[in-house]
Amino acid sequence: MIDERDRKLLALLQQDGSMAVGELADRVNLSLSACSRRIQRLEEAGYIAKRIVVLDRERMGVPTTVFAMIKTAHHSDEWIEAFRRAISDIPEIVEAHRLTGNYDYIVKVVLPRVEHYDVVYKQIVRKVELFDVSASISMEILKSGTAVPVDYAE
């Protein structure tokens, strides 16, 4: 069970994972040691999955985003595992989701330029058979982030 201080700590850590424990303690009105223990408890309980650094995509040379909607005629566990392996080997694919509805999967691909999408597409189709792929280029990012709401945690 987590309380409001835990939720505030989690929200602060999502904003800046490198924030010093002393500053976190001040912001949630705890002693340094109590704050440190809470963070450790939240990590051990699995509320904090990992700590990462978010890189600037422009500076990293991958400013273009393409969303590929994928249909497959195959739904066996073996095909799904082969697809999972195929996309996990492609660093430009930063997210993949299995869907309900008209498409089976959506993958988010970050690229140096839109023409590079063909390279990624060919890497996938060499490894797994697809029925249909429809790609859309993101024109503008309206909202992006990794933070999740903290109010629902129990």
Coordinates of N, CA and C in Angstrom, one line a residue:
M1 N 0.8 -1.2 0.0 CA 0.0 0.0 0.0 C 0.9 1.2 0.0
I2 N 0.6 2.2 -0.9 CA 1.4 3.4 -0.9 C 0.5 4.6 -0.5
D3 N 1.2 5.6 0.0 CA 0.4 6.8 0.5 C 0.7 8.0 -0.4
E4 N 0.2 9.1 0.0 CA 0.4 10.3 -0.8 C 1.8 10.8 -1.0
R5 N 2.6 10.6 0.0 CA 4.1 10.9 -0.1 C 4.7 10.0 -1.1
D6 N 4.4 8.7 -1.1 CA 4.9 7.8 -2.1 C 4.5 8.3 -3.5
R7 N 3.3 8.6 -3.7 CA 2.8 9.1 -5.0 C 3.6 10.3 -5.4
K8 N 3.8 11.2 -4.5 CA 4.5 12.5 -4.8 C 5.9 12.1 -5.2
L9 N 6.6 11.2 -4.4 CA 7.9 10.8 -4.8 C 8.0 10.2 -6.2
L10 N 7.0 9.3 -6.5 CA 7.0 8.7 -7.8 C 6.8 9.8 -8.9
A11 N 5.9 10.7 -8.7 CA 5.7 11.8 -9.7 C 7.0 12.6 -9.9
L12 N 7.7 13.0 -8.8 CA 8.9 13.7 -8.9 C 10.0 12.9 -9.6
L13 N 10.1 11.7 -9.3 CA 11.1 10.8 -9.9 C 10.9 10.7 -11.4
Q14 N 9.6 10.6 -11.8 CA 9.2 10.6 -13.2 C 9.7 11.8 -14.0
Q15 N 9.5 13.0 -13.3 CA 9.9 14.2 -13.9 C 11.4 14.3 -14.1
D16 N 12.2 13.8 -13.0 CA 13.6 13.9 -13.1 C 14.2 12.8 -12.2
G17 N 14.6 11.7 -12.8 CA 15.1 10.6 -12.1 C 16.5 10.8 -11.5
S18 N 17.1 11.9 -11.9 CA 18.4 12.2 -11.3 C 18.4 13.2 -10.1
M19 N 17.1 13.6 -9.7 CA 17.0 14.5 -8.6 C 17.6 13.9 -7.3
A20 N 18.4 14.7 -6.7 CA 19.1 14.2 -5.4 C 18.1 13.8 -4.4
V21 N 18.4 12.8 -3.6 CA 17.5 12.4 -2.5 C 17.2 13.5 -1.5
G22 N 18.2 14.4 -1.3 CA 18.0 15.5 -0.4 C 16.9 16.4 -0.9
E23 N 16.9 16.7 -2.2 CA 15.9 17.6 -2.8 C 14.5 16.9 -2.7
L24 N 14.5 15.6 -3.0 CA 13.3 14.8 -3.0 C 12.7 14.9 -1.5
A25 N 13.6 14.6 -0.6 CA 13.2 14.6 0.8 C 12.5 16.0 1.2
D26 N 13.2 17.1 0.8 CA 12.6 18.4 1.1 C 11.3 18.6 0.4
R27 N 11.1 18.1 -0.8 CA 9.9 18.4 -1.5 C 8.7 17.5 -1.0
V28 N 9.0 16.4 -0.3 CA 7.9 15.6 0.2 C 7.9 15.7 1.8
N29 N 8.7 16.6 2.3 CA 8.7 16.8 3.8 C 9.1 15.5 4.6
L30 N 10.2 14.9 4.2 CA 10.7 13.8 4.9 C 12.2 14.0 5.2
S31 N 12.7 13.2 6.2 CA 14.2 13.2 6.4 C 14.8 12.5 5.3
L32 N 16.1 12.8 5.1 CA 16.9 12.1 4.1 C 16.8 10.6 4.1
S33 N 17.0 10.1 5.3 CA 17.0 8.6 5.5 C 15.6 8.0 5.2
A34 N 14.6 8.7 5.7 CA 13.2 8.2 5.5 C 12.9 8.2 4.0
C35 N 13.3 9.3 3.3 CA 13.1 9.4 1.9 C 13.8 8.3 1.1
S36 N 15.0 8.0 1.5 CA 15.8 7.0 0.9 C 15.2 5.6 1.1
R37 N 14.7 5.4 2.3 CA 14.1 4.1 2.6 C 12.8 3.9 1.7
R38 N 12.0 5.0 1.6 CA 10.8 4.9 0.8 C 11.1 4.6 -0.7
I39 N 12.1 5.3 -1.2 CA 12.5 5.0 -2.6 C 12.9 3.6 -2.8
Q40 N 13.7 3.1 -1.8 CA 14.2 1.7 -1.9 C 13.0 0.7 -1.8
R41 N 12.0 1.0 -0.9 CA 10.8 0.2 -0.8 C 10.0 0.2 -2.1
L42 N 9.9 1.4 -2.7 CA 9.1 1.5 -3.9 C 9.8 0.7 -5.1
E43 N 11.1 0.7 -5.1 CA 11.8 -0.1 -6.1 C 11.6 -1.6 -5.8
E44 N 11.8 -2.0 -4.6 CA 11.6 -3.4 -4.3 C 10.2 -3.9 -4.5
A45 N 9.2 -3.1 -4.3 CA 7.8 -3.4 -4.5 C 7.4 -3.4 -6.0
G46 N 8.3 -2.9 -6.9 CA 8.1 -2.9 -8.3 C 7.4 -1.7 -8.8
Y47 N 7.1 -0.7 -8.0 CA 6.5 0.6 -8.5 C 7.5 1.3 -9.4
I48 N 8.8 1.2 -9.1 CA 9.8 1.8 -10.0 C 10.4 0.6 -10.8
A49 N 10.1 0.6 -12.1 CA 10.6 -0.6 -12.9 C 12.1 -0.4 -13.2
K50 N 12.5 0.8 -13.6 CA 13.9 1.0 -13.8 C 14.1 2.5 -13.9
R51 N 15.3 2.9 -13.9 CA 15.7 4.3 -14.0 C 16.5 4.5 -15.4
I52 N 16.0 5.4 -16.2 CA 16.6 5.6 -17.5 C 17.0 7.0 -17.8
V53 N 17.7 7.2 -18.8 CA 18.0 8.6 -19.4 C 17.2 8.7 -20.7
V54 N 16.5 9.8 -20.9 CA 15.8 10.0 -22.2 C 16.7 10.9 -23.0
L55 N 17.1 10.4 -24.2 CA 17.9 11.1 -25.1 C 17.1 12.0 -26.0
D56 N 17.7 13.1 -26.5 CA 17.1 14.0 -27.4 C 17.2 13.4 -28.8
R57 N 16.0 13.1 -29.4 CA 16.0 12.4 -30.7 C 16.6 13.3 -31.8
E58 N 16.4 14.6 -31.8 CA 17.1 15.5 -32.8 C 18.6 15.3 -32.7
R59 N 19.1 15.5 -31.5 CA 20.6 15.4 -31.3 C 21.1 14.0 -31.7
M60 N 20.3 13.0 -31.5 CA 20.7 11.6 -31.8 C 20.5 11.2 -33.3
G61 N 19.9 12.2 -34.1 CA 19.8 12.0 -35.5 C 18.6 11.1 -35.9
V62 N 17.6 11.0 -35.1 CA 16.4 10.2 -35.4 C 15.1 11.0 -35.2
P63 N 14.9 12.2 -35.9 CA 13.8 13.0 -35.6 C 12.5 12.6 -36.2
T64 N 12.5 11.6 -37.1 CA 11.3 11.2 -37.9 C 10.6 10.0 -37.2
T65 N 9.3 10.1 -37.0 CA 8.5 9.0 -36.4 C 7.6 8.5 -37.5
V66 N 7.6 7.1 -37.6 CA 6.6 6.4 -38.5 C 5.9 5.4 -37.6
F67 N 4.6 5.4 -37.8 CA 3.8 4.3 -37.1 C 3.4 3.3 -38.2
A68 N 3.8 2.1 -38.0 CA 3.4 1.0 -39.0 C 2.3 0.2 -38.4
M69 N 1.2 0.1 -39.1 CA 0.1 -0.7 -38.7 C 0.2 -2.1 -39.5
I70 N 0.2 -3.2 -38.7 CA 0.5 -4.5 -39.3 C -0.7 -5.4 -39.2
K71 N -1.0 -6.1 -40.3 CA -2.0 -7.2 -40.3 C -1.2 -8.5 -40.6
T72 N -1.6 -9.5 -39.9 CA -1.0 -10.8 -40.2 C -2.1 -11.9 -40.4
A73 N -1.8 -12.9 -41.2 CA -2.7 -14.0 -41.3 C -2.4 -15.1 -40.3
H74 N -1.3 -14.9 -39.6 CA -0.8 -15.9 -38.6 C -1.0 -15.4 -37.2
H75 N -1.5 -16.3 -36.3 CA -1.8 -15.9 -35.0 C -1.3 -17.0 -34.0
S76 N -0.4 -17.9 -34.5 CA 0.1 -18.9 -33.6 C 1.1 -18.3 -32.6
D77 N 1.3 -19.0 -31.5 CA 2.3 -18.6 -30.6 C 3.7 -18.6 -31.2
E78 N 4.0 -19.5 -32.1 CA 5.3 -19.5 -32.8 C 5.5 -18.3 -33.6
W79 N 4.5 -17.9 -34.4 CA 4.6 -16.7 -35.3 C 4.8 -15.5 -34.4
I80 N 4.0 -15.4 -33.3 CA 4.1 -14.2 -32.4 C 5.5 -14.1 -31.9
E81 N 6.0 -15.2 -31.4 CA 7.4 -15.2 -30.9 C 8.4 -14.8 -32.0
A82 N 8.3 -15.3 -33.2 CA 9.2 -15.0 -34.3 C 9.1 -13.5 -34.6
F83 N 7.9 -12.9 -34.5 CA 7.7 -11.5 -34.8 C 8.3 -10.7 -33.6
R84 N 8.1 -11.1 -32.4 CA 8.8 -10.5 -31.3 C 10.3 -10.5 -31.4
R85 N 10.9 -11.6 -31.8 CA 12.3 -11.6 -32.0 C 12.8 -10.7 -33.1
A86 N 12.0 -10.7 -34.2 CA 12.4 -9.9 -35.4 C 12.4 -8.4 -35.0
I87 N 11.4 -8.0 -34.3 CA 11.4 -6.5 -34.0 C 12.3 -6.1 -32.9
S88 N 12.6 -7.1 -32.0 CA 13.5 -6.8 -30.9 C 14.9 -6.5 -31.4
D89 N 15.3 -7.0 -32.5 CA 16.6 -6.9 -33.1 C 16.8 -5.6 -33.9
I90 N 15.7 -4.8 -34.0 CA 15.7 -3.6 -34.8 C 15.7 -2.3 -33.8
P91 N 16.8 -1.6 -33.6 CA 16.8 -0.6 -32.7 C 15.9 0.6 -33.0
E92 N 15.6 0.8 -34.3 CA 14.7 1.9 -34.7 C 13.3 1.7 -34.2
I93 N 12.9 0.4 -34.0 CA 11.5 0.2 -33.4 C 11.6 0.3 -31.9
V94 N 11.0 1.4 -31.4 CA 11.0 1.7 -30.0 C 9.8 1.3 -29.2
E95 N 8.7 1.0 -29.9 CA 7.5 0.5 -29.3 C 6.8 -0.4 -30.2
A96 N 6.1 -1.4 -29.6 CA 5.3 -2.3 -30.4 C 4.1 -2.8 -29.5
H97 N 2.9 -2.8 -30.1 CA 1.7 -3.2 -29.4 C 0.9 -4.1 -30.2
R98 N 0.3 -5.1 -29.5 CA -0.7 -6.0 -30.2 C -2.0 -5.3 -29.9
L99 N -2.9 -5.3 -31.0 CA -4.1 -4.5 -30.9 C -5.3 -5.4 -31.1
T100 N -6.5 -4.8 -30.7 CA -7.8 -5.2 -31.2 C -8.1 -4.4 -32.4
G101 N -9.2 -4.8 -33.1 CA -9.6 -4.0 -34.2 C -9.1 -4.5 -35.6
N102 N -9.0 -3.6 -36.5 CA -8.7 -3.9 -37.9 C -7.2 -4.3 -38.1
Y103 N -6.3 -3.9 -37.3 CA -4.9 -4.2 -37.4 C -4.5 -5.0 -36.2
D104 N -3.5 -5.9 -36.4 CA -3.0 -6.8 -35.3 C -1.9 -6.1 -34.5
Y105 N -1.1 -5.3 -35.1 CA 0.0 -4.7 -34.3 C 0.2 -3.3 -34.8
I106 N 0.8 -2.5 -33.9 CA 1.3 -1.1 -34.3 C 2.7 -1.0 -33.8
V107 N 3.6 -0.6 -34.6 CA 5.0 -0.3 -34.2 C 5.4 1.1 -34.4
K108 N 6.1 1.7 -33.4 CA 6.6 3.0 -33.5 C 8.0 2.9 -33.9
V109 N 8.4 3.6 -35.0 CA 9.7 3.5 -35.6 C 10.3 5.0 -35.6
V110 N 11.5 5.1 -35.1 CA 12.2 6.4 -35.1 C 13.3 6.3 -36.1
L111 N 13.4 7.3 -37.0 CA 14.3 7.3 -38.1 C 15.1 8.6 -38.4
P112 N 16.2 8.5 -39.1 CA 16.9 9.7 -39.4 C 16.1 10.5 -40.5
R113 N 15.4 9.8 -41.4 CA 14.6 10.4 -42.4 C 13.6 9.4 -42.8
V114 N 12.5 9.8 -43.5 CA 11.4 8.9 -43.8 C 11.9 7.8 -44.8
E115 N 12.8 8.1 -45.6 CA 13.3 7.1 -46.6 C 13.9 5.9 -45.9
H116 N 14.4 6.0 -44.7 CA 15.0 4.9 -44.0 C 14.0 3.9 -43.5
Y117 N 12.7 4.2 -43.6 CA 11.6 3.3 -43.2 C 11.7 2.0 -44.0
D118 N 12.1 2.1 -45.3 CA 12.2 0.9 -46.2 C 13.2 -0.1 -45.7
V119 N 14.3 0.4 -45.1 CA 15.3 -0.5 -44.5 C 14.7 -1.3 -43.4
V120 N 14.0 -0.6 -42.5 CA 13.4 -1.3 -41.4 C 12.3 -2.3 -41.8
Y121 N 11.5 -1.8 -42.8 CA 10.4 -2.7 -43.3 C 11.0 -4.0 -43.9
K122 N 12.1 -3.9 -44.7 CA 12.7 -5.0 -45.2 C 13.3 -6.0 -44.2
Q123 N 13.8 -5.4 -43.1 CA 14.4 -6.2 -42.0 C 13.2 -7.1 -41.4
I124 N 12.1 -6.5 -41.3 CA 10.9 -7.3 -40.7 C 10.5 -8.4 -41.6
V125 N 10.2 -8.0 -42.9 CA 9.6 -9.0 -43.8 C 10.6 -10.1 -44.2
R126 N 11.9 -9.9 -44.0 CA 12.8 -11.0 -44.2 C 12.7 -12.1 -43.2
K127 N 12.2 -11.7 -42.0 CA 12.1 -12.6 -40.9 C 10.7 -13.2 -40.6
V128 N 9.7 -12.5 -40.9 CA 8.3 -13.0 -40.7 C 7.4 -12.6 -41.9
E129 N 6.4 -13.4 -42.1 CA 5.4 -13.1 -43.2 C 4.3 -12.2 -42.6
L130 N 4.1 -11.2 -43.4 CA 3.0 -10.2 -43.0 C 1.9 -10.2 -44.1
F131 N 0.7 -9.9 -43.7 CA -0.4 -9.9 -44.7 C -0.5 -8.5 -45.3
D132 N -0.4 -7.4 -44.4 CA -0.5 -6.1 -44.8 C 0.2 -5.1 -43.9
V133 N 0.8 -4.1 -44.4 CA 1.5 -3.1 -43.6 C 1.1 -1.7 -44.1
S134 N 0.6 -0.9 -43.3 CA 0.3 0.5 -43.6 C 1.0 1.4 -42.7
A135 N 1.8 2.3 -43.3 CA 2.7 3.2 -42.5 C 2.2 4.6 -42.6
S136 N 2.2 5.3 -41.4 CA 1.9 6.8 -41.4 C 3.0 7.5 -40.8
I137 N 3.3 8.7 -41.3 CA 4.4 9.5 -40.8 C 3.8 10.5 -39.9
S138 N 4.4 10.6 -38.7 CA 4.0 11.6 -37.7 C 4.5 13.0 -38.2
M139 N 3.5 13.9 -38.3 CA 3.8 15.3 -38.8 C 4.3 16.2 -37.6
E140 N 3.7 15.9 -36.4 CA 4.0 16.8 -35.3 C 3.7 16.0 -34.0
I141 N 4.6 16.1 -33.0 CA 4.4 15.5 -31.7 C 3.6 16.5 -30.9
L142 N 2.4 16.1 -30.5 CA 1.5 16.9 -29.7 C 1.7 16.7 -28.2
K143 N 2.1 15.4 -27.9 CA 2.3 15.0 -26.5 C 3.2 13.8 -26.5
S144 N 4.2 13.8 -25.7 CA 5.1 12.7 -25.7 C 5.7 12.5 -24.2
G145 N 5.9 11.3 -23.8 CA 6.5 11.2 -22.5 C 6.5 9.7 -22.0
T146 N 7.1 9.5 -20.9 CA 7.1 8.2 -20.3 C 6.3 8.2 -19.0
A147 N 5.9 9.3 -18.5 CA 5.3 9.4 -17.2 C 3.9 8.8 -17.2
V148 N 3.5 8.1 -16.2 CA 2.2 7.5 -16.0 C 1.5 8.1 -14.8
P149 N 0.2 8.1 -14.8 CA -0.5 8.7 -13.6 C -0.2 8.0 -12.3
V150 N 0.0 8.7 -11.3 CA 0.4 8.0 -10.0 C -0.8 7.9 -9.1
D151 N -2.0 8.5 -9.4 CA -3.1 8.5 -8.5 C -3.8 7.1 -8.4
Y152 N -3.6 6.2 -9.3 CA -4.3 4.9 -9.3 C -3.6 3.8 -8.5
A153 N -2.3 4.1 -8.2 CA -1.5 3.1 -7.5 C -2.1 2.8 -6.1
E154 N -2.1 1.5 -5.8 CA -2.6 1.1 -4.4 C -1.4 0.6 -3.6

